[in-house]
Amino acid sequence: MNSQLIEQLRLRLGANGLPYEIPMHPKLVHLTLGLFIIAILFDIAGAIFPIERPIFKFLGLTAIRSSFFDVGWYNLLGAAVVTFFTVGFGFFELLLANPPVNQKSDWGLNASWTMLLHGLGGVVLLGAIVAMTVWRGWQRYHSRQVQWSYLLVGMAMLGLLYVHGTLGGQLGGEFGIHVTAAKLIQEGINPNWLPK
Amino acid sequence: MLALMLNSKGLPYSDPIHPIIVHFVIAMVFFSFFCDVVGYFSRNVRFLEVSFWNMLVAAIAIFVAIIVGQLEAGLAQVYPAVQPTLNFHTVMGWSLGAFVAGMTAWRFVIRNRHPQKLPPAYLGVATVLVCLVFLQVYLGSKLFWVYGLHVKPVVEAMQPGISP
């Protein structure tokens, strides 16, 4: 964002461009992705339960199909709640981003396109996760079955999340956005002077 | 020779994998604890089951995370300021591997013997685990977001011949 606009916010920004040491968005992303991915995987495991039953028997692990669907449902619900915070912090940190403008990512995109796609994608994915939670909740309380169409959409979502997550990873890993050492190097300061 | 195979982030593959695997440790340990607390106070067995399966996923994922983490730590541009944090993160990682495996085994026994109940002692130790995972997430975040390990501009600046 425009540096004069940022100044008007009167935030005490550190060397990483944020008012705190560690970006919050990537931390919350762990929760969104972990909960969402495991929710879909457990629903799939519930759907094909007869196939894996002998494996659990062999492992001596008591497994009930309905508890797999419970994991699918509650993990998804958790993901939906957490993702509001993930996207909220994401936008805050995106607005404070100050990436190099003369660089391209592994995917051939510059920083502005990567930020734009990752920001818009975040809103779309939040909407999709909430919609899937409503859909999943409806299935849970009306038919007690998880539909194959839901699982297929879930698998497609995993693909979208992979693309989206890689774009986000490139913002930190390639453009060095909110990476303290990258900022110091840019200013010609040795990152070895960072506190241990 | 090996250096030739590494990309601009100092890795033999496009992006660090360790931070992706840890999704399934961080999210699952925290959510397992959350479900335990809800299950304990609401006496709803369903939450205890959800907690158990999440913990089992965490126990499997943490060993993958440690192995990939060791590989990526070995390939990292470790300059002197980073070393103490990386060492602390490594020791914590292996310790947490043992801790999570132990908790999952304990949980497995509890579930087999008294599936309806969760002993308060388990909840107490799980609280300690959650705090340690918090600390570990902080240390790991510091390695990437503060010191810039496997971050392209930092890796490039650390190439031999270029200061610092």
CSV table of C-alpha atoms in Angstrom, one decimal:
chain,number,residue,atom,x,y,z
A,1,MET,CA,0.0,0.0,0.0
A,2,ASN,CA,1.0,3.7,-0.4
A,3,SER,CA,3.5,4.6,2.3
A,4,GLN,CA,1.7,7.8,3.1
A,5,LEU,CA,-1.6,5.9,3.6
A,6,ILE,CA,0.3,3.5,5.9
A,7,GLU,CA,1.7,6.4,7.9
A,8,GLN,CA,-1.9,7.7,8.5
A,9,LEU,CA,-2.6,4.4,10.3
A,10,ARG,CA,-0.1,5.5,12.9
A,11,LEU,CA,1.0,1.9,13.6
A,12,ARG,CA,4.4,1.2,15.1
A,13,LEU,CA,5.8,-1.0,12.3
A,14,GLY,CA,8.8,-3.1,12.8
A,15,ALA,CA,11.5,-4.0,10.3
A,16,ASN,CA,9.1,-6.6,8.8
A,17,GLY,CA,6.5,-4.0,8.0
A,18,LEU,CA,4.1,-5.2,10.7
A,19,PRO,CA,3.2,-3.9,14.2
A,20,TYR,CA,4.3,-7.3,15.6
A,21,GLU,CA,7.3,-9.7,15.2
A,22,ILE,CA,5.7,-12.7,13.5
A,23,PRO,CA,2.9,-12.5,10.8
A,24,MET,CA,-0.3,-13.9,12.1
A,25,HIS,CA,-1.9,-15.0,8.8
A,26,PRO,CA,0.5,-17.9,8.2
A,27,LYS,CA,-0.1,-19.2,11.7
A,28,LEU,CA,-3.8,-19.2,11.2
A,29,VAL,CA,-3.4,-20.8,7.8
A,30,HIS,CA,-2.0,-23.9,9.6
A,31,LEU,CA,-5.4,-24.2,11.4
A,32,THR,CA,-7.5,-23.5,8.3
A,33,LEU,CA,-5.7,-26.0,6.1
A,34,GLY,CA,-5.1,-28.7,8.7
A,35,LEU,CA,-8.7,-28.8,9.8
A,36,PHE,CA,-10.2,-28.5,6.3
A,37,ILE,CA,-8.0,-31.2,4.7
A,38,ILE,CA,-8.4,-33.7,7.5
A,39,ALA,CA,-12.2,-33.0,7.5
A,40,ILE,CA,-12.4,-34.0,3.9
A,41,LEU,CA,-10.1,-37.0,4.3
A,42,PHE,CA,-12.1,-38.4,7.2
A,43,ASP,CA,-15.3,-38.0,5.3
A,44,ILE,CA,-13.8,-39.9,2.4
A,45,ALA,CA,-12.5,-42.5,4.9
A,46,GLY,CA,-16.1,-42.8,6.3
A,47,ALA,CA,-17.5,-43.1,2.8
A,48,ILE,CA,-15.3,-46.0,1.8
A,49,PHE,CA,-15.3,-47.5,5.3
A,50,PRO,CA,-16.0,-51.2,4.4
A,51,ILE,CA,-12.7,-51.2,2.3
A,52,GLU,CA,-10.5,-50.1,5.2
A,53,ARG,CA,-12.3,-52.0,8.0
A,54,PRO,CA,-9.9,-55.0,7.7
A,55,ILE,CA,-6.9,-52.6,8.1
A,56,PHE,CA,-8.2,-51.2,11.4
A,57,LYS,CA,-9.0,-54.7,12.6
A,58,PHE,CA,-5.4,-55.7,11.8
A,59,LEU,CA,-4.1,-52.7,13.6
A,60,GLY,CA,-6.2,-53.5,16.6
A,61,LEU,CA,-7.8,-50.0,16.4
A,62,THR,CA,-11.5,-49.8,17.2
A,63,ALA,CA,-13.0,-47.7,14.4
A,64,ILE,CA,-16.7,-46.7,14.0
A,65,ARG,CA,-17.9,-45.3,10.8
A,66,SER,CA,-20.0,-42.6,12.4
A,67,SER,CA,-17.0,-41.2,14.4
A,68,PHE,CA,-15.2,-40.7,11.1
A,69,PHE,CA,-18.1,-38.6,9.9
A,70,ASP,CA,-18.0,-36.8,13.3
A,71,VAL,CA,-14.3,-35.9,12.6
A,72,GLY,CA,-15.4,-34.7,9.1
A,73,TRP,CA,-18.1,-32.5,10.5
A,74,TYR,CA,-16.5,-30.9,13.5
A,75,ASN,CA,-13.1,-30.4,11.9
A,76,LEU,CA,-14.9,-28.6,9.0
A,77,LEU,CA,-16.9,-26.5,11.4
A,78,GLY,CA,-13.6,-25.6,13.2
A,79,ALA,CA,-12.0,-24.7,9.8
A,80,ALA,CA,-15.0,-22.5,8.9
A,81,VAL,CA,-14.8,-20.5,12.1
A,82,VAL,CA,-11.0,-20.1,12.1
A,83,THR,CA,-10.9,-19.0,8.4
A,84,PHE,CA,-12.7,-15.8,9.1
A,85,PHE,CA,-9.7,-14.8,11.3
A,86,THR,CA,-7.3,-16.2,8.7
A,87,VAL,CA,-8.7,-14.0,6.0
A,88,GLY,CA,-9.1,-11.0,8.3
A,89,PHE,CA,-5.4,-11.1,9.3
A,90,GLY,CA,-4.5,-11.9,5.7
A,91,PHE,CA,-6.0,-8.7,4.4
A,92,PHE,CA,-4.5,-6.6,7.2
A,93,GLU,CA,-1.0,-8.0,6.4
A,94,LEU,CA,-1.6,-7.8,2.6
A,95,LEU,CA,-2.3,-4.1,3.0
A,96,LEU,CA,0.9,-3.5,4.9
A,97,ALA,CA,2.9,-5.5,2.3
A,98,ASN,CA,5.7,-3.8,0.5
A,99,PRO,CA,7.1,-6.3,-2.1
A,100,PRO,CA,9.8,-5.7,-4.6
A,101,VAL,CA,8.2,-4.7,-7.9
A,102,ASN,CA,10.9,-5.9,-10.4
A,103,GLN,CA,10.7,-9.6,-9.6
A,104,LYS,CA,8.8,-12.6,-10.9
A,105,SER,CA,7.7,-15.7,-9.0
A,106,ASP,CA,8.3,-19.3,-10.1
A,107,TRP,CA,4.9,-19.1,-11.8
A,108,GLY,CA,6.0,-16.1,-13.8
A,109,LEU,CA,3.7,-13.7,-11.9
A,110,ASN,CA,4.9,-10.4,-10.4
A,111,ALA,CA,4.1,-9.5,-6.8
A,112,SER,CA,1.0,-7.4,-7.5
A,113,TRP,CA,-0.6,-10.3,-9.4
A,114,THR,CA,0.3,-12.8,-6.8
A,115,MET,CA,-1.1,-10.6,-4.1
A,116,LEU,CA,-4.3,-9.8,-6.0
A,117,LEU,CA,-4.9,-13.5,-6.8
A,118,HIS,CA,-4.1,-14.6,-3.3
A,119,GLY,CA,-6.3,-11.9,-1.8
A,120,LEU,CA,-9.3,-12.5,-4.1
A,121,GLY,CA,-8.8,-16.3,-3.8
A,122,GLY,CA,-8.9,-16.0,0.0
A,123,VAL,CA,-12.3,-14.4,-0.1
A,124,VAL,CA,-13.6,-16.9,-2.6
A,125,LEU,CA,-12.2,-19.8,-0.5
A,126,LEU,CA,-13.7,-18.5,2.7
A,127,GLY,CA,-17.1,-18.3,0.9
A,128,ALA,CA,-16.6,-21.9,-0.4
A,129,ILE,CA,-15.6,-23.3,3.0
A,130,VAL,CA,-18.6,-21.6,4.7
A,131,ALA,CA,-20.9,-22.9,1.9
A,132,MET,CA,-19.5,-26.4,2.2
A,133,THR,CA,-20.0,-26.3,6.0
A,134,VAL,CA,-23.7,-25.3,5.5
A,135,TRP,CA,-24.0,-28.1,2.9
A,136,ARG,CA,-22.3,-30.6,5.2
A,137,GLY,CA,-24.4,-29.6,8.1
A,138,TRP,CA,-27.6,-30.0,6.0
A,139,GLN,CA,-26.5,-33.5,5.1
A,140,ARG,CA,-25.6,-34.4,8.7
A,141,TYR,CA,-29.0,-33.3,10.1
A,142,HIS,CA,-31.3,-34.3,7.3
A,143,SER,CA,-30.0,-37.4,5.6
A,144,ARG,CA,-27.2,-38.6,7.9
A,145,GLN,CA,-25.2,-39.5,4.8
A,146,VAL,CA,-22.3,-37.8,3.2
A,147,GLN,CA,-23.0,-37.3,-0.5
A,148,TRP,CA,-20.4,-38.3,-3.1
A,149,SER,CA,-21.0,-34.9,-4.8
A,150,TYR,CA,-19.9,-33.3,-1.6
A,151,LEU,CA,-16.7,-35.4,-1.5
A,152,LEU,CA,-15.9,-34.6,-5.1
A,153,VAL,CA,-16.3,-30.9,-4.4
A,154,GLY,CA,-14.1,-31.4,-1.4
A,155,MET,CA,-11.4,-33.0,-3.5
A,156,ALA,CA,-11.5,-30.2,-6.0
A,157,MET,CA,-11.2,-27.8,-3.0
A,158,LEU,CA,-8.0,-29.5,-2.0
A,159,GLY,CA,-6.6,-28.8,-5.4
A,160,LEU,CA,-7.7,-25.1,-5.2
A,161,LEU,CA,-6.1,-24.8,-1.7
A,162,TYR,CA,-2.9,-26.2,-3.1
A,163,VAL,CA,-2.7,-23.5,-5.8
A,164,HIS,CA,-3.8,-20.8,-3.4
A,165,GLY,CA,-1.4,-21.9,-0.7
A,166,THR,CA,1.5,-22.0,-3.2
A,167,LEU,CA,0.7,-18.4,-4.2
A,168,GLY,CA,0.7,-17.4,-0.5
A,169,GLY,CA,4.0,-19.3,0.0
A,170,GLN,CA,5.5,-17.4,-2.9
A,171,LEU,CA,4.6,-14.1,-1.3
A,172,GLY,CA,6.8,-15.0,1.7
A,173,GLY,CA,9.3,-17.3,0.2
A,174,GLU,CA,10.1,-15.5,-3.1
A,175,PHE,CA,9.1,-11.9,-2.6
A,176,GLY,CA,10.2,-11.9,1.0
A,177,ILE,CA,7.0,-10.0,2.2
A,178,HIS,CA,7.1,-9.5,6.0
A,179,VAL,CA,10.4,-11.4,6.2
A,180,THR,CA,12.6,-9.4,8.5
A,181,ALA,CA,15.9,-10.6,7.2
A,182,ALA,CA,14.8,-10.0,3.6
A,183,LYS,CA,13.9,-6.4,4.4
A,184,LEU,CA,17.3,-5.8,6.2
A,185,ILE,CA,19.2,-7.2,3.2
A,186,GLN,CA,17.2,-4.9,0.9
A,187,GLU,CA,18.3,-2.0,3.1
A,188,GLY,CA,21.9,-3.2,3.1
A,189,ILE,CA,21.9,-4.3,6.7
A,190,ASN,CA,23.5,-7.6,7.8
A,191,PRO,CA,20.7,-9.9,9.2
A,192,ASN,CA,23.4,-11.3,11.6
A,193,TRP,CA,22.6,-8.2,13.7
A,194,LEU,CA,19.2,-9.6,14.4
A,195,PRO,CA,18.6,-10.5,18.0
A,196,LYS,CA,19.1,-14.2,18.7
B,1,MET,CA,27.9,-30.9,-6.9
B,2,LEU,CA,24.8,-31.1,-4.7
B,3,ALA,CA,24.6,-27.3,-4.8
B,4,LEU,CA,23.9,-27.4,-8.5
B,5,MET,CA,20.6,-29.2,-7.8
B,6,LEU,CA,19.3,-26.6,-5.4
B,7,ASN,CA,16.9,-23.9,-6.5
B,8,SER,CA,16.8,-20.2,-5.5
B,9,LYS,CA,15.4,-21.1,-2.1
B,10,GLY,CA,18.2,-23.6,-1.4
B,11,LEU,CA,16.0,-26.6,-1.9
B,12,PRO,CA,15.9,-29.6,-4.3
B,13,TYR,CA,12.2,-29.0,-4.8
B,14,SER,CA,10.2,-25.9,-5.4
B,15,ASP,CA,8.9,-24.9,-1.9
B,16,PRO,CA,9.7,-25.9,1.7
B,17,ILE,CA,7.6,-29.0,2.6
B,18,HIS,CA,8.1,-28.9,6.4
B,19,PRO,CA,5.8,-25.9,6.9
B,20,ILE,CA,3.1,-27.8,5.0
B,21,ILE,CA,3.4,-31.0,7.0
B,22,VAL,CA,3.3,-29.1,10.3
B,23,HIS,CA,-0.3,-28.0,9.4
B,24,PHE,CA,-1.3,-31.5,10.5
B,25,VAL,CA,0.5,-31.3,13.7
B,26,ILE,CA,-0.4,-27.8,14.8
B,27,ALA,CA,-4.1,-27.9,13.8
B,28,MET,CA,-4.6,-31.5,15.1
B,29,VAL,CA,-3.0,-31.0,18.5
B,30,PHE,CA,-4.9,-27.8,19.1
B,31,PHE,CA,-8.2,-29.1,17.9
B,32,SER,CA,-7.8,-32.3,19.8
B,33,PHE,CA,-7.3,-30.3,23.0
B,34,PHE,CA,-10.3,-28.1,22.1
B,35,CYS,CA,-12.5,-31.2,21.6
B,36,ASP,CA,-11.2,-32.8,24.8
B,37,VAL,CA,-12.2,-29.7,26.8
B,38,VAL,CA,-15.6,-29.6,25.2
B,39,GLY,CA,-16.0,-33.3,25.6
B,40,TYR,CA,-14.9,-33.3,29.2
B,41,PHE,CA,-17.3,-30.6,30.3
B,42,SER,CA,-20.2,-31.6,28.2
B,43,ARG,CA,-19.7,-35.3,28.8
B,44,ASN,CA,-20.3,-35.9,25.1
B,45,VAL,CA,-18.3,-38.9,24.1
B,46,ARG,CA,-18.5,-37.9,20.4
B,47,PHE,CA,-16.0,-35.1,21.1
B,48,LEU,CA,-13.6,-37.5,22.7
B,49,GLU,CA,-13.6,-39.6,19.6
B,50,VAL,CA,-13.0,-36.6,17.4
B,51,SER,CA,-10.1,-35.7,19.7
B,52,PHE,CA,-8.6,-39.2,19.5
B,53,TRP,CA,-8.5,-39.3,15.7
B,54,ASN,CA,-7.1,-35.8,15.5
B,55,MET,CA,-4.3,-36.8,17.9
B,56,LEU,CA,-3.6,-39.9,15.9
B,57,VAL,CA,-3.2,-37.8,12.7
B,58,ALA,CA,-0.8,-35.5,14.7
B,59,ALA,CA,1.3,-38.4,15.9
B,60,ILE,CA,1.8,-39.7,12.3
B,61,ALA,CA,2.4,-36.2,10.9
B,62,ILE,CA,4.9,-35.1,13.5
B,63,PHE,CA,7.4,-37.8,12.4
B,64,VAL,CA,7.1,-36.8,8.8
B,65,ALA,CA,7.5,-33.2,9.8
B,66,ILE,CA,10.7,-34.0,11.8
B,67,ILE,CA,12.3,-35.9,9.0
B,68,VAL,CA,11.5,-33.3,6.3
B,69,GLY,CA,12.5,-30.6,8.9
B,70,GLN,CA,15.9,-32.1,9.4
B,71,LEU,CA,16.5,-32.2,5.6
B,72,GLU,CA,15.5,-28.6,5.2
B,73,ALA,CA,17.4,-27.5,8.2
B,74,GLY,CA,20.5,-29.2,6.8
B,75,LEU,CA,20.1,-27.3,3.5
B,76,ALA,CA,19.3,-24.0,5.2
B,77,GLN,CA,21.7,-20.9,5.0
B,78,VAL,CA,22.4,-20.9,8.8
B,79,TYR,CA,24.2,-17.7,9.6
B,80,PRO,CA,25.4,-17.3,13.2
B,81,ALA,CA,22.4,-15.3,14.5
B,82,VAL,CA,20.1,-18.2,13.5
B,83,GLN,CA,22.0,-21.0,15.1
B,84,PRO,CA,20.5,-20.8,18.7
B,85,THR,CA,16.9,-20.7,17.5
B,86,LEU,CA,17.5,-23.5,15.0
B,87,ASN,CA,19.1,-25.7,17.7
B,88,PHE,CA,16.2,-25.0,20.1
B,89,HIS,CA,13.6,-25.7,17.4
B,90,THR,CA,15.4,-29.0,16.5
B,91,VAL,CA,15.6,-30.2,20.1
B,92,MET,CA,12.0,-29.2,20.7
B,93,GLY,CA,10.9,-31.0,17.5
B,94,TRP,CA,12.4,-34.3,18.5
B,95,SER,CA,11.1,-34.0,22.1
B,96,LEU,CA,7.6,-33.1,20.8
B,97,GLY,CA,7.7,-36.2,18.6
B,98,ALA,CA,8.2,-38.4,21.6
B,99,PHE,CA,5.7,-36.3,23.6
B,100,VAL,CA,2.9,-36.5,21.0
B,101,ALA,CA,3.6,-40.3,20.4
B,102,GLY,CA,3.4,-40.9,24.1
B,103,MET,CA,0.2,-38.9,24.5
B,104,THR,CA,-1.4,-40.7,21.6
B,105,ALA,CA,-0.4,-44.1,23.1
B,106,TRP,CA,-1.9,-43.0,26.5
B,107,ARG,CA,-5.0,-41.8,24.7
B,108,PHE,CA,-5.3,-45.2,22.9
B,109,VAL,CA,-5.2,-47.0,26.3
B,110,ILE,CA,-7.7,-44.7,27.8
B,111,ARG,CA,-10.0,-45.1,24.9
B,112,ASN,CA,-9.8,-48.9,25.0
B,113,ARG,CA,-10.4,-49.1,28.7
B,114,HIS,CA,-12.9,-46.4,29.5
B,115,PRO,CA,-14.1,-44.8,26.2
B,116,GLN,CA,-16.7,-42.8,28.0
B,117,LYS,CA,-14.4,-40.9,30.3
B,118,LEU,CA,-11.3,-38.7,30.1
B,119,PRO,CA,-9.1,-38.6,33.2
B,120,PRO,CA,-8.3,-35.0,34.3
B,121,ALA,CA,-4.6,-36.0,34.4
B,122,TYR,CA,-4.7,-36.4,30.6
B,123,LEU,CA,-6.2,-32.9,30.2
B,124,GLY,CA,-3.5,-31.5,32.5
B,125,VAL,CA,-0.7,-33.0,30.5
B,126,ALA,CA,-2.4,-32.0,27.2
B,127,THR,CA,-2.4,-28.4,28.4
B,128,VAL,CA,1.4,-28.6,28.8
B,129,LEU,CA,1.7,-30.1,25.3
B,130,VAL,CA,-0.4,-27.3,23.8
B,131,CYS,CA,1.9,-24.7,25.5
B,132,LEU,CA,5.0,-26.5,24.1
B,133,VAL,CA,3.5,-26.6,20.6
B,134,PHE,CA,2.8,-22.8,20.9
B,135,LEU,CA,6.5,-22.3,21.7
B,136,GLN,CA,7.6,-24.5,18.9
B,137,VAL,CA,5.4,-22.7,16.4
B,138,TYR,CA,6.9,-19.4,17.6
B,139,LEU,CA,10.5,-20.8,17.1
B,140,GLY,CA,9.7,-22.2,13.7
B,141,SER,CA,8.0,-19.0,12.6
B,142,LYS,CA,11.0,-17.0,13.7
B,143,LEU,CA,13.3,-19.2,11.5
B,144,PHE,CA,11.3,-18.3,8.4
B,145,TRP,CA,9.7,-14.9,9.0
B,146,VAL,CA,12.5,-13.3,11.0
B,147,TYR,CA,15.7,-15.0,9.8
B,148,GLY,CA,14.4,-15.8,6.3
B,149,LEU,CA,15.6,-19.5,6.0
B,150,HIS,CA,14.8,-20.7,2.5
B,151,VAL,CA,13.5,-17.3,1.6
B,152,LYS,CA,14.8,-16.4,-1.9
B,153,PRO,CA,16.2,-12.9,-1.3
B,154,VAL,CA,17.9,-14.1,1.8
B,155,VAL,CA,19.3,-17.3,0.3
B,156,GLU,CA,20.6,-15.3,-2.7
B,157,ALA,CA,22.3,-12.7,-0.4
B,158,MET,CA,24.0,-15.6,1.5
B,159,GLN,CA,25.5,-17.1,-1.6
B,160,PRO,CA,29.3,-17.4,-1.3
B,161,GLY,CA,31.1,-14.3,-2.5
B,162,ILE,CA,28.2,-12.1,-1.6
B,163,SER,CA,28.1,-10.6,1.8
B,164,PRO,CA,27.1,-11.2,4.5
